[in-house]
mmCIF file of C-alpha atoms in Angstrom:
data_model
loop_
_atom_site.group_PDB
_atom_site.id
_atom_site.type_symbol
_atom_site.label_atom_id
_atom_site.label_comp_id
_atom_site.label_asym_id
_atom_site.label_seq_id
_atom_site.Cartn_x
_atom_site.Cartn_y
_atom_site.Cartn_z
ATOM 1 C CA UNK A 1 202.019 108.267 142.027
ATOM 2 C CA UNK A 2 203.701 106.068 139.334
ATOM 3 C CA UNK A 3 201.935 102.874 137.876
ATOM 4 C CA UNK A 4 204.804 99.933 138.655
ATOM 5 C CA UNK A 5 202.773 97.175 137.370
ATOM 6 C CA UNK A 6 200.018 96.736 134.827
ATOM 7 C CA UNK A 7 198.704 92.975 134.595
ATOM 8 C CA UNK A 8 199.311 91.489 131.854
ATOM 9 C CA UNK A 9 196.176 90.457 129.818
ATOM 10 C CA UNK A 10 195.022 93.826 130.568
ATOM 11 C CA UNK A 11 198.467 94.327 127.864
ATOM 12 C CA UNK A 12 198.177 91.938 125.493
ATOM 13 C CA UNK A 13 194.384 93.295 124.589
ATOM 14 C CA UNK A 14 196.475 97.221 125.085
ATOM 15 C CA UNK A 15 198.814 95.008 122.005
ATOM 16 C CA UNK A 16 195.821 93.350 119.899
ATOM 17 C CA UNK A 17 194.602 96.930 119.658
ATOM 18 C CA UNK A 18 191.095 96.068 121.964
ATOM 19 C CA UNK A 19 189.861 99.232 121.959
ATOM 20 C CA UNK A 20 188.192 99.016 125.843
ATOM 21 C CA UNK A 21 191.342 97.675 127.368
ATOM 22 C CA UNK A 22 192.948 100.875 125.067
ATOM 23 C CA UNK A 23 190.695 102.993 127.195
ATOM 24 C CA UNK A 24 191.750 100.939 130.443
ATOM 25 C CA UNK A 25 195.450 101.585 129.729
ATOM 26 C CA UNK A 26 194.342 105.104 128.962
ATOM 27 C CA UNK A 27 192.573 105.504 132.722
ATOM 28 C CA UNK A 28 195.191 104.435 134.489
ATOM 29 C CA UNK A 29 197.692 106.147 132.814
ATOM 30 C CA UNK A 30 196.036 109.336 132.225
ATOM 31 C CA UNK A 31 196.764 110.932 135.678
ATOM 32 C CA UNK A 32 200.078 110.210 136.156
ATOM 33 C CA UNK A 33 200.923 111.139 131.784
ATOM 34 C CA UNK A 34 199.418 113.955 132.482
ATOM 35 C CA UNK A 35 200.763 115.787 136.061
ATOM 36 C CA UNK A 36 204.306 114.950 133.798
ATOM 37 C CA UNK A 37 202.973 117.682 130.912
ATOM 38 C CA UNK A 38 201.489 120.164 132.898
ATOM 39 C CA UNK A 39 204.739 119.748 135.296
ATOM 40 C CA UNK A 40 207.046 120.984 132.757
ATOM 41 C CA UNK A 41 204.702 122.904 130.289
ATOM 42 C CA UNK A 42 203.034 125.025 133.173
ATOM 43 C CA UNK A 43 200.604 125.423 131.006
ATOM 44 C CA UNK A 44 196.907 123.348 131.398
ATOM 45 C CA UNK A 45 195.619 123.134 127.558
ATOM 46 C CA UNK A 46 198.959 122.633 125.723
ATOM 47 C CA UNK A 47 199.408 120.292 128.533
ATOM 48 C CA UNK A 48 196.251 118.063 127.326
ATOM 49 C CA UNK A 49 197.452 118.670 123.809
ATOM 50 C CA UNK A 50 200.393 117.092 124.311
ATOM 51 C CA UNK A 51 199.372 114.502 125.719
ATOM 52 C CA UNK A 52 196.520 113.565 123.038
ATOM 53 C CA UNK A 53 199.447 113.518 120.234
ATOM 54 C CA UNK A 54 201.610 111.346 123.350
ATOM 55 C CA UNK A 55 198.448 108.848 123.701
ATOM 56 C CA UNK A 56 197.248 108.858 119.569
ATOM 57 C CA UNK A 57 201.243 107.969 118.752
ATOM 58 C CA UNK A 58 201.291 105.321 122.283
ATOM 59 C CA UNK A 59 198.728 102.889 120.833
ATOM 60 C CA UNK A 60 199.721 102.943 116.955
ATOM 61 C CA UNK A 61 202.838 102.339 117.741
ATOM 62 C CA UNK A 62 202.391 99.881 120.681
ATOM 63 C CA UNK A 63 203.115 97.328 117.895
ATOM 64 C CA UNK A 64 206.997 97.776 118.134
ATOM 65 C CA UNK A 65 207.136 97.776 121.856
ATOM 66 C CA UNK A 66 210.286 94.975 122.133
ATOM 67 C CA UNK A 67 209.668 95.059 125.733
ATOM 68 C CA UNK A 68 205.636 95.054 127.182
ATOM 69 C CA UNK A 69 206.756 94.598 130.926
ATOM 70 C CA UNK A 70 208.812 98.345 129.623
ATOM 71 C CA UNK A 71 205.527 99.721 128.657
ATOM 72 C CA UNK A 72 204.933 102.378 131.907
ATOM 73 C CA UNK A 73 207.864 104.121 130.866
ATOM 74 C CA UNK A 74 207.795 103.209 127.725
ATOM 75 C CA UNK A 75 204.573 105.831 128.113
ATOM 76 C CA UNK A 76 206.194 108.463 129.858
ATOM 77 C CA UNK A 77 209.645 108.567 127.562
ATOM 78 C CA UNK A 78 206.847 109.439 124.887
ATOM 79 C CA UNK A 79 205.072 112.001 126.375
ATOM 80 C CA UNK A 80 208.370 113.793 127.946
ATOM 81 C CA UNK A 81 209.708 114.321 125.116
ATOM 82 C CA UNK A 82 206.176 115.841 123.325
ATOM 83 C CA UNK A 83 206.553 117.322 125.608
ATOM 84 C CA UNK A 84 210.298 118.663 125.710
ATOM 85 C CA UNK A 85 209.466 119.429 122.312
ATOM 86 C CA UNK A 86 206.039 121.577 122.118
ATOM 87 C CA UNK A 87 208.746 123.863 124.618
ATOM 88 C CA UNK A 88 211.600 123.843 123.147
ATOM 89 C CA UNK A 89 210.934 127.459 121.941
ATOM 90 C CA UNK A 90 210.992 129.091 125.146
ATOM 91 C CA UNK A 91 213.389 127.065 127.012
ATOM 92 C CA UNK A 92 216.368 128.445 127.965
ATOM 93 C CA UNK A 93 219.510 127.625 130.358
ATOM 94 C CA UNK A 94 220.178 130.360 132.245
ATOM 95 C CA UNK A 95 223.952 131.252 132.465
ATOM 96 C CA UNK A 96 224.375 130.347 136.792
ATOM 97 C CA UNK A 97 226.782 132.670 137.519
ATOM 98 C CA UNK A 98 225.229 136.057 136.699
ATOM 99 C CA UNK A 99 222.108 135.455 138.685
ATOM 100 C CA UNK A 100 222.054 136.296 141.883
ATOM 101 C CA UNK A 101 223.166 133.106 144.595
ATOM 102 C CA UNK A 102 219.349 133.220 145.934
ATOM 103 C CA UNK A 103 220.600 129.921 148.020
ATOM 104 C CA UNK A 104 220.248 129.870 151.911
ATOM 105 C CA UNK A 105 223.322 128.169 153.872
ATOM 106 C CA UNK A 106 221.735 126.517 156.580
ATOM 107 C CA UNK A 107 217.878 125.066 155.352
ATOM 108 C CA UNK A 108 216.286 124.438 159.266
ATOM 109 C CA UNK A 109 212.333 123.510 158.151
ATOM 110 C CA UNK A 110 209.997 120.776 157.664
ATOM 111 C CA UNK A 111 207.674 121.350 154.186
ATOM 112 C CA UNK A 112 205.267 118.815 152.320
ATOM 113 C CA UNK A 113 204.638 117.940 149.003
ATOM 114 C CA UNK A 114 202.378 120.650 148.446
ATOM 115 C CA UNK A 115 205.336 123.697 148.976
ATOM 116 C CA UNK A 116 207.487 121.790 147.038
ATOM 117 C CA UNK A 117 205.406 120.766 144.060
ATOM 118 C CA UNK A 118 204.518 125.167 144.080
ATOM 119 C CA UNK A 119 208.162 126.093 144.172
ATOM 120 C CA UNK A 120 209.157 123.016 141.081
ATOM 121 C CA UNK A 121 206.291 125.087 139.080
ATOM 122 C CA UNK A 122 207.604 128.549 140.435
ATOM 123 C CA UNK A 123 211.997 127.623 138.546
ATOM 124 C CA UNK A 124 213.129 128.925 135.419
ATOM 125 C CA UNK A 125 212.212 126.599 132.102
ATOM 126 C CA UNK A 126 215.860 125.011 131.790
ATOM 127 C CA UNK A 127 216.015 123.875 135.395
ATOM 128 C CA UNK A 128 212.640 123.115 135.721
ATOM 129 C CA UNK A 129 212.938 120.297 133.101
ATOM 130 C CA UNK A 130 215.987 118.770 134.519
ATOM 131 C CA UNK A 131 214.941 118.316 138.042
ATOM 132 C CA UNK A 132 211.588 116.864 136.813
ATOM 133 C CA UNK A 133 213.961 114.432 134.764
ATOM 134 C CA UNK A 134 216.600 113.552 137.068
ATOM 135 C CA UNK A 135 215.155 114.211 140.131
ATOM 136 C CA UNK A 136 211.575 112.930 139.451
ATOM 137 C CA UNK A 137 211.122 110.609 136.638
ATOM 138 C CA UNK A 138 215.090 109.273 137.175
ATOM 139 C CA UNK A 139 216.919 109.930 134.141
ATOM 140 C CA UNK A 140 220.262 109.803 134.132
ATOM 141 C CA UNK A 141 222.235 113.163 133.618
ATOM 142 C CA UNK A 142 223.008 111.500 130.409
ATOM 143 C CA UNK A 143 219.295 110.561 128.797
ATOM 144 C CA UNK A 144 218.128 113.899 129.887
ATOM 145 C CA UNK A 145 221.707 115.823 128.492
ATOM 146 C CA UNK A 146 220.383 113.394 124.942
ATOM 147 C CA UNK A 147 216.230 114.500 125.672
ATOM 148 C CA UNK A 148 217.018 118.204 125.783
ATOM 149 C CA UNK A 149 219.839 118.523 123.759
ATOM 150 C CA UNK A 150 222.246 119.969 125.984
ATOM 151 C CA UNK A 151 225.332 118.495 127.553
ATOM 152 C CA UNK A 152 226.234 116.201 130.561
ATOM 153 C CA UNK A 153 227.624 119.631 132.534
ATOM 154 C CA UNK A 154 224.884 121.641 131.895
ATOM 155 C CA UNK A 155 222.412 119.062 133.367
ATOM 156 C CA UNK A 156 224.951 119.232 136.334
ATOM 157 C CA UNK A 157 225.197 121.908 137.182
ATOM 158 C CA UNK A 158 221.285 122.965 135.363
ATOM 159 C CA UNK A 159 220.216 120.791 138.393
ATOM 160 C CA UNK A 160 222.837 122.032 140.968
ATOM 161 C CA UNK A 161 220.641 125.363 140.232
ATOM 162 C CA UNK A 162 217.364 124.335 140.323
ATOM 163 C CA UNK A 163 217.836 122.726 143.450
ATOM 164 C CA UNK A 164 219.471 125.677 144.746
ATOM 165 C CA UNK A 165 216.315 128.084 143.478
ATOM 166 C CA UNK A 166 214.386 125.441 145.366
ATOM 167 C CA UNK A 167 215.844 126.457 148.646
ATOM 168 C CA UNK A 168 215.250 129.750 149.322
ATOM 169 C CA UNK A 169 211.408 129.375 147.293
ATOM 170 C CA UNK A 170 210.025 127.090 149.471
ATOM 171 C CA UNK A 171 211.698 128.992 152.801
ATOM 172 C CA UNK A 172 210.170 132.070 151.471
ATOM 173 C CA UNK A 173 207.344 129.972 150.814
ATOM 174 C CA UNK A 174 207.014 128.751 154.424
ATOM 175 C CA UNK A 175 208.390 132.067 156.162
ATOM 176 C CA UNK A 176 205.153 134.010 154.310
ATOM 177 C CA UNK B 1 206.429 101.063 184.047
ATOM 178 C CA UNK B 2 209.981 100.950 183.044
ATOM 179 C CA UNK B 3 211.179 103.575 180.605
ATOM 180 C CA UNK B 4 213.416 102.305 177.113
ATOM 181 C CA UNK B 5 215.857 105.109 175.469
ATOM 182 C CA UNK B 6 215.649 104.606 172.194
ATOM 183 C CA UNK B 7 218.881 104.418 170.456
ATOM 184 C CA UNK B 8 221.949 106.753 170.939
ATOM 185 C CA UNK B 9 221.794 107.840 167.000
ATOM 186 C CA UNK B 10 218.693 108.679 166.510
ATOM 187 C CA UNK B 11 218.935 112.710 167.170
ATOM 188 C CA UNK B 12 220.539 112.877 164.428
ATOM 189 C CA UNK B 13 219.122 110.898 162.159
ATOM 190 C CA UNK B 14 216.319 113.388 162.385
ATOM 191 C CA UNK B 15 218.293 116.238 162.193
ATOM 192 C CA UNK B 16 219.027 114.439 158.727
ATOM 193 C CA UNK B 17 215.749 114.024 158.372
ATOM 194 C CA UNK B 18 215.852 117.293 157.813
ATOM 195 C CA UNK B 19 218.251 118.287 155.658
ATOM 196 C CA UNK B 20 216.391 119.419 152.564
ATOM 197 C CA UNK B 21 218.111 116.732 150.307
ATOM 198 C CA UNK B 22 216.756 113.981 152.192
ATOM 199 C CA UNK B 23 212.998 115.583 152.177
ATOM 200 C CA UNK B 24 213.324 116.427 148.370
ATOM 201 C CA UNK B 25 214.262 112.767 147.704
ATOM 202 C CA UNK B 26 210.813 111.896 150.022
ATOM 203 C CA UNK B 27 208.891 114.533 148.292
ATOM 204 C CA UNK B 28 208.964 114.234 144.912
ATOM 205 C CA UNK B 29 206.930 110.338 144.801
ATOM 206 C CA UNK B 30 204.592 112.229 146.194
ATOM 207 C CA UNK B 31 203.610 115.378 144.128
ATOM 208 C CA UNK B 32 200.318 115.424 143.741
ATOM 209 C CA UNK B 33 198.621 114.341 140.708
ATOM 210 C CA UNK B 34 197.128 116.431 138.486
ATOM 211 C CA UNK B 35 193.921 114.834 135.499
ATOM 212 C CA UNK B 36 193.135 116.296 132.321
ATOM 213 C CA UNK B 37 189.964 117.330 130.738
ATOM 214 C CA UNK B 38 187.028 114.745 130.826
ATOM 215 C CA UNK B 39 186.636 114.487 127.340
ATOM 216 C CA UNK B 40 190.157 114.340 126.585
ATOM 217 C CA UNK B 41 189.456 110.236 125.098
ATOM 218 C CA UNK B 42 186.876 111.313 123.432
ATOM 219 C CA UNK B 43 189.219 113.433 121.449
ATOM 220 C CA UNK B 44 191.548 110.470 120.977
ATOM 221 C CA UNK B 45 189.492 108.131 120.558
ATOM 222 C CA UNK B 46 188.165 110.240 117.290
ATOM 223 C CA UNK B 47 191.951 110.621 116.486
ATOM 224 C CA UNK B 48 193.146 106.983 116.245
ATOM 225 C CA UNK B 49 189.760 106.780 114.231
ATOM 226 C CA UNK B 50 190.797 109.169 111.418
ATOM 227 C CA UNK B 51 195.040 107.606 112.120
ATOM 228 C CA UNK B 52 193.429 104.396 110.621
ATOM 229 C CA UNK B 53 191.740 105.525 107.972
ATOM 230 C CA UNK B 54 194.734 107.286 106.394
ATOM 231 C CA UNK B 55 196.630 104.939 107.043
ATOM 232 C CA UNK B 56 196.372 102.091 103.990
ATOM 233 C CA UNK B 57 196.143 105.199 101.260
ATOM 234 C CA UNK B 58 199.198 106.900 102.873
ATOM 235 C CA UNK B 59 201.219 102.979 101.976
ATOM 236 C CA UNK B 60 199.385 101.709 98.653
ATOM 237 C CA UNK B 61 199.964 105.145 97.406
ATOM 238 C CA UNK B 62 203.540 104.626 98.113
ATOM 239 C CA UNK B 63 203.740 101.057 97.017
ATOM 240 C CA UNK B 64 202.258 102.586 93.299
ATOM 241 C CA UNK B 65 204.907 104.981 93.481
ATOM 242 C CA UNK B 66 207.721 102.999 93.754
ATOM 243 C CA UNK B 67 206.608 99.892 91.278
ATOM 244 C CA UNK B 68 205.673 102.904 88.617
ATOM 245 C CA UNK B 69 209.847 104.416 89.612
ATOM 246 C CA UNK B 70 210.945 100.708 88.960
ATOM 247 C CA UNK B 71 208.913 100.332 86.075
ATOM 248 C CA UNK B 72 210.519 103.827 84.925
ATOM 249 C CA UNK B 73 213.372 103.165 85.402
ATOM 250 C CA UNK B 74 213.971 99.904 84.077
ATOM 251 C CA UNK B 75 212.141 100.720 80.322
ATOM 252 C CA UNK B 76 214.535 103.670 80.585
ATOM 253 C CA UNK B 77 218.179 101.613 81.395
ATOM 254 C CA UNK B 78 216.300 99.670 78.907
ATOM 255 C CA UNK B 79 216.020 102.091 76.121
ATOM 256 C CA UNK B 80 219.749 103.591 77.118
ATOM 257 C CA UNK B 81 221.265 99.607 76.422
ATOM 258 C CA UNK B 82 219.091 99.122 72.500
ATOM 259 C CA UNK B 83 219.811 102.318 71.958
ATOM 260 C CA UNK B 84 222.026 102.555 69.385
ATOM 261 C CA UNK B 85 225.254 104.829 68.531
ATOM 262 C CA UNK B 86 224.082 108.063 66.842
ATOM 263 C CA UNK B 87 226.595 110.449 65.288
ATOM 264 C CA UNK B 88 225.367 113.878 64.893
ATOM 265 C CA UNK B 89 225.133 115.090 60.905
ATOM 266 C CA UNK B 90 225.002 118.209 59.645
ATOM 267 C CA UNK B 91 222.467 119.396 57.338
ATOM 268 C CA UNK B 92 224.531 121.566 54.397
ATOM 269 C CA UNK B 93 221.053 122.774 52.834
ATOM 270 C CA UNK B 94 217.485 122.050 51.826
ATOM 271 C CA UNK B 95 216.158 122.126 48.617
ATOM 272 C CA UNK B 96 212.748 122.306 48.771
ATOM 273 C CA UNK B 97 210.909 123.619 45.594
ATOM 274 C CA UNK B 98 207.388 124.867 46.299
ATOM 275 C CA UNK B 99 204.664 122.302 43.568
ATOM 276 C CA UNK B 100 203.150 125.217 41.983
ATOM 277 C CA UNK B 101 206.308 125.949 39.914
ATOM 278 C CA UNK B 102 205.736 122.166 38.105
ATOM 279 C CA UNK B 103 203.036 121.934 35.473
ATOM 280 C CA UNK B 104 202.316 119.538 32.748
ATOM 281 C CA UNK B 105 201.819 122.730 30.362
ATOM 282 C CA UNK B 106 204.763 123.712 28.435
ATOM 283 C CA UNK B 107 202.722 126.703 26.490
ATOM 284 C CA UNK B 108 201.721 128.691 29.656
ATOM 285 C CA UNK B 109 204.833 130.861 31.535
ATOM 286 C CA UNK B 110 205.448 129.559 35.374
ATOM 287 C CA UNK B 111 206.398 131.660 37.848
ATOM 288 C CA UNK B 112 210.359 130.772 38.155
ATOM 289 C CA UNK B 113 211.577 133.381 40.255
ATOM 290 C CA UNK B 114 211.025 131.806 43.892
ATOM 291 C CA UNK B 115 213.128 128.528 42.263
ATOM 292 C CA UNK B 116 215.495 130.505 40.490
ATOM 293 C CA UNK B 117 215.776 131.577 44.176
ATOM 294 C CA UNK B 118 215.873 128.920 45.608
ATOM 295 C CA UNK B 119 219.013 127.158 43.244
ATOM 296 C CA UNK B 120 220.542 130.007 44.247
ATOM 297 C CA UNK B 121 220.818 129.784 48.047
ATOM 298 C CA UNK B 122 222.145 126.049 46.860
ATOM 299 C CA UNK B 123 224.250 127.093 44.914
ATOM 300 C CA UNK B 124 225.754 129.941 47.583
ATOM 301 C CA UNK B 125 225.478 126.709 49.793
ATOM 302 C CA UNK B 126 227.699 124.350 47.618
ATOM 303 C CA UNK B 127 229.944 127.662 47.112
ATOM 304 C CA UNK B 128 231.229 127.495 51.082
ATOM 305 C CA UNK B 129 230.719 124.456 51.982
ATOM 306 C CA UNK B 130 233.110 123.853 49.133
ATOM 307 C CA UNK B 131 235.202 126.283 49.839
ATOM 308 C CA UNK B 132 235.438 125.630 54.085
ATOM 309 C CA UNK B 133 236.636 122.126 52.889
ATOM 310 C CA UNK B 134 239.356 123.099 50.385
ATOM 311 C CA UNK B 135 240.993 125.722 52.503
ATOM 312 C CA UNK B 136 243.840 123.653 53.124
ATOM 313 C CA UNK B 137 244.341 120.600 50.255
ATOM 314 C CA UNK B 138 246.047 122.297 47.093
ATOM 315 C CA UNK B 139 243.065 120.485 45.001
ATOM 316 C CA UNK B 140 241.214 121.980 42.090
ATOM 317 C CA UNK B 141 238.311 123.816 42.308
ATOM 318 C CA UNK B 142 235.546 122.650 40.143
ATOM 319 C CA UNK B 143 233.437 125.386 38.442
ATOM 320 C CA UNK B 144 229.809 124.916 39.567
ATOM 321 C CA UNK B 145 227.180 123.289 37.597
ATOM 322 C CA UNK B 146 224.436 126.032 36.685
ATOM 323 C CA UNK B 147 221.140 125.003 36.042
ATOM 324 C CA UNK B 148 219.263 126.136 33.463
ATOM 325 C CA UNK B 149 216.152 128.562 33.688
ATOM 326 C CA UNK B 150 213.473 126.656 32.506
ATOM 327 C CA UNK B 151 210.389 125.524 34.803
ATOM 328 C CA UNK B 152 209.825 121.466 35.260
ATOM 329 C CA UNK B 153 208.058 119.900 32.349
ATOM 330 C CA UNK B 154 207.166 115.918 32.913
ATOM 331 C CA UNK B 155 206.060 114.734 29.937
ATOM 332 C CA UNK B 156 201.952 113.983 29.894
ATOM 333 C CA UNK B 157 201.957 110.178 30.368
ATOM 334 C CA UNK B 158 199.146 107.517 28.584
ATOM 335 C CA UNK B 159 199.231 104.528 29.069
ATOM 336 C CA UNK B 160 196.656 102.363 26.818
ATOM 337 C CA UNK B 161 197.940 104.168 24.044
ATOM 338 C CA UNK B 162 201.679 105.440 23.737
ATOM 339 C CA UNK B 163 201.201 106.562 19.912
ATOM 340 C CA UNK B 164 199.113 106.787 17.180
ATOM 341 C CA UNK B 165 199.622 108.827 14.133
ATOM 342 C CA UNK B 166 198.029 108.893 10.912
ATOM 343 C CA UNK B 167 200.156 108.248 7.596
ATOM 344 C CA UNK B 168 198.738 111.201 5.337
ATOM 345 C CA UNK B 169 199.997 110.194 1.371
ATOM 346 C CA UNK B 170 199.984 113.180 -1.077
ATOM 347 C CA UNK B 171 197.371 112.800 -3.127
ATOM 348 C CA UNK B 172 197.747 114.578 -7.072
ATOM 349 C CA UNK B 173 195.002 116.390 -7.388
ATOM 350 C CA UNK B 174 195.902 117.776 -3.965
ATOM 351 C CA UNK B 175 193.604 116.320 -0.971
ATOM 352 C CA UNK B 176 195.147 114.896 1.786
ATOM 353 C CA UNK B 177 193.886 111.227 1.898
ATOM 354 C CA UNK B 178 194.585 108.951 5.182
ATOM 355 C CA UNK B 179 194.917 105.645 3.883
ATOM 356 C CA UNK B 180 196.098 103.769 6.436
ATOM 357 C CA UNK B 181 195.507 104.147 10.615
ATOM 358 C CA UNK B 182 198.752 102.582 12.577
ATOM 359 C CA UNK B 183 197.568 101.522 16.177
ATOM 360 C CA UNK B 184 200.217 100.573 18.739
ATOM 361 C CA UNK B 185 198.830 99.655 22.452
ATOM 362 C CA UNK B 186 200.167 97.118 25.511
ATOM 363 C CA UNK B 187 196.552 95.150 24.029
ATOM 364 C CA UNK B 188 195.744 93.603 27.615
ATOM 365 C CA UNK B 189 191.998 94.150 27.306
ATOM 366 C CA UNK B 190 191.565 94.386 23.426
ATOM 367 C CA UNK B 191 189.625 91.490 22.263
ATOM 368 C CA UNK B 192 190.734 89.678 19.821
ATOM 369 C CA UNK B 193 189.451 88.585 16.255
ATOM 370 C CA UNK B 194 189.674 86.039 13.767
ATOM 371 C CA UNK B 195 188.035 86.577 10.023
ATOM 372 C CA UNK B 196 188.130 83.523 8.294
ATOM 373 C CA UNK B 197 187.374 83.625 4.723
ATOM 374 C CA UNK B 198 183.665 81.595 5.339
ATOM 375 C CA UNK B 199 184.051 78.934 2.506
ATOM 376 C CA UNK B 200 186.752 80.299 0.562
ATOM 377 C CA UNK B 201 189.957 77.484 0.488
ATOM 378 C CA UNK B 202 192.169 79.699 1.236
ATOM 379 C CA UNK B 203 192.848 81.812 4.134
ATOM 380 C CA UNK B 204 193.823 85.407 3.806
ATOM 381 C CA UNK B 205 197.555 85.528 4.016
ATOM 382 C CA UNK B 206 198.715 89.188 6.466
ATOM 383 C CA UNK B 207 195.235 87.781 8.732
ATOM 384 C CA UNK B 208 197.486 84.913 9.409
ATOM 385 C CA UNK B 209 200.909 87.066 10.521
ATOM 386 C CA UNK B 210 198.998 89.080 12.593
ATOM 387 C CA UNK B 211 197.057 86.609 14.923
ATOM 388 C CA UNK B 212 201.045 84.808 15.201
ATOM 389 C CA UNK B 213 202.113 88.676 16.942
ATOM 390 C CA UNK B 214 199.741 88.795 18.532
ATOM 391 C CA UNK B 215 199.311 85.553 20.386
ATOM 392 C CA UNK B 216 203.619 85.362 21.359
ATOM 393 C CA UNK B 217 202.779 87.244 24.338
ATOM 394 C CA UNK B 218 200.523 89.368 25.872
ATOM 395 C CA UNK B 219 202.131 91.765 27.148
ATOM 396 C CA UNK B 220 204.555 92.646 24.539
ATOM 397 C CA UNK B 221 203.801 95.647 22.411
ATOM 398 C CA UNK B 222 200.609 95.521 20.017
ATOM 399 C CA UNK B 223 200.925 97.231 16.391
ATOM 400 C CA UNK B 224 197.487 97.361 14.505
ATOM 401 C CA UNK B 225 197.242 98.889 11.238
ATOM 402 C CA UNK B 226 193.378 99.246 9.955
ATOM 403 C CA UNK B 227 192.795 100.679 5.936
ATOM 404 C CA UNK B 228 190.401 103.688 6.223
#
């Protein structure tokens, strides 16, 4: 899914504002960044708008990048930040005590990535954002809390809540 | 063919893999990717071109504004340092006499009401001011100076001829006859005439006296006596 390494020549050309190199970088990374955007926003139009803004910002501020080897994670951070800013008005972190515990004690089934993707999309906005940042994108609770403007403990509790919900939703999806 | 047994902990490993958390950790890296809309690059390309054009203008404008601000600040600072400290002085009154009341003609009766009102106002303000000043002191207040209610008259001015008068002698027959005409002037632009008695051995003594006076100083007042 993710591109771990990019050709160093391509990075150098992109740094020199070469438009064809920028297009090549766009083609290599567009699916990865769009998927991140879409999973946070769960809206195609919004995700496309955010991705467009993110690429413009990436190409404009690329000259300020100190570590070209960290280009991919830098691009991802810009895109995620923009997506979170876009969805901030509707992101709501539910109080865990007040919701029904939908978890099943024994999980005894196999599931694939498509089922997981469907289950992730059905999560509440706050829990989904935390799960995507920590479990999918690999951010720490500290980084997640900073990006979402929440406390670390909220990030931890929301991740636990997201996993419990996922277990219940996947079980339902498999039974259907 | 001989059968080989797998490791004893294989089942437990399979069981653990079936565990939800382990499945989750493996599948999050295999989540399906999604494709953005096809014309996204065209929009990005267009926006990059627009941003390129706008960026330098803002840079130049910000530089120009900062230079103007620095210059304005410098000029203000210079003026503040150079300006002398001024203390405000309160004006007691402003004496303004309208021009229409000033005349050269003494025969005409002028409307002096407005001038008199002005003078009265000045008198009143001066008296009030002097009372306020001498409230605490034991000084004796002088009577205010009264200004006569006459219009301001300017004298006649003639630069060339200061005065001209005719000396009239009483004739015993009752007829007034002018014997002399006296002219007094600065004598700057007058021609000097020298009369000589051609052929005479003795020059006229009165003429030599006049010449002596006229030639002493060109800017002196010249008095001329003419016989009629």
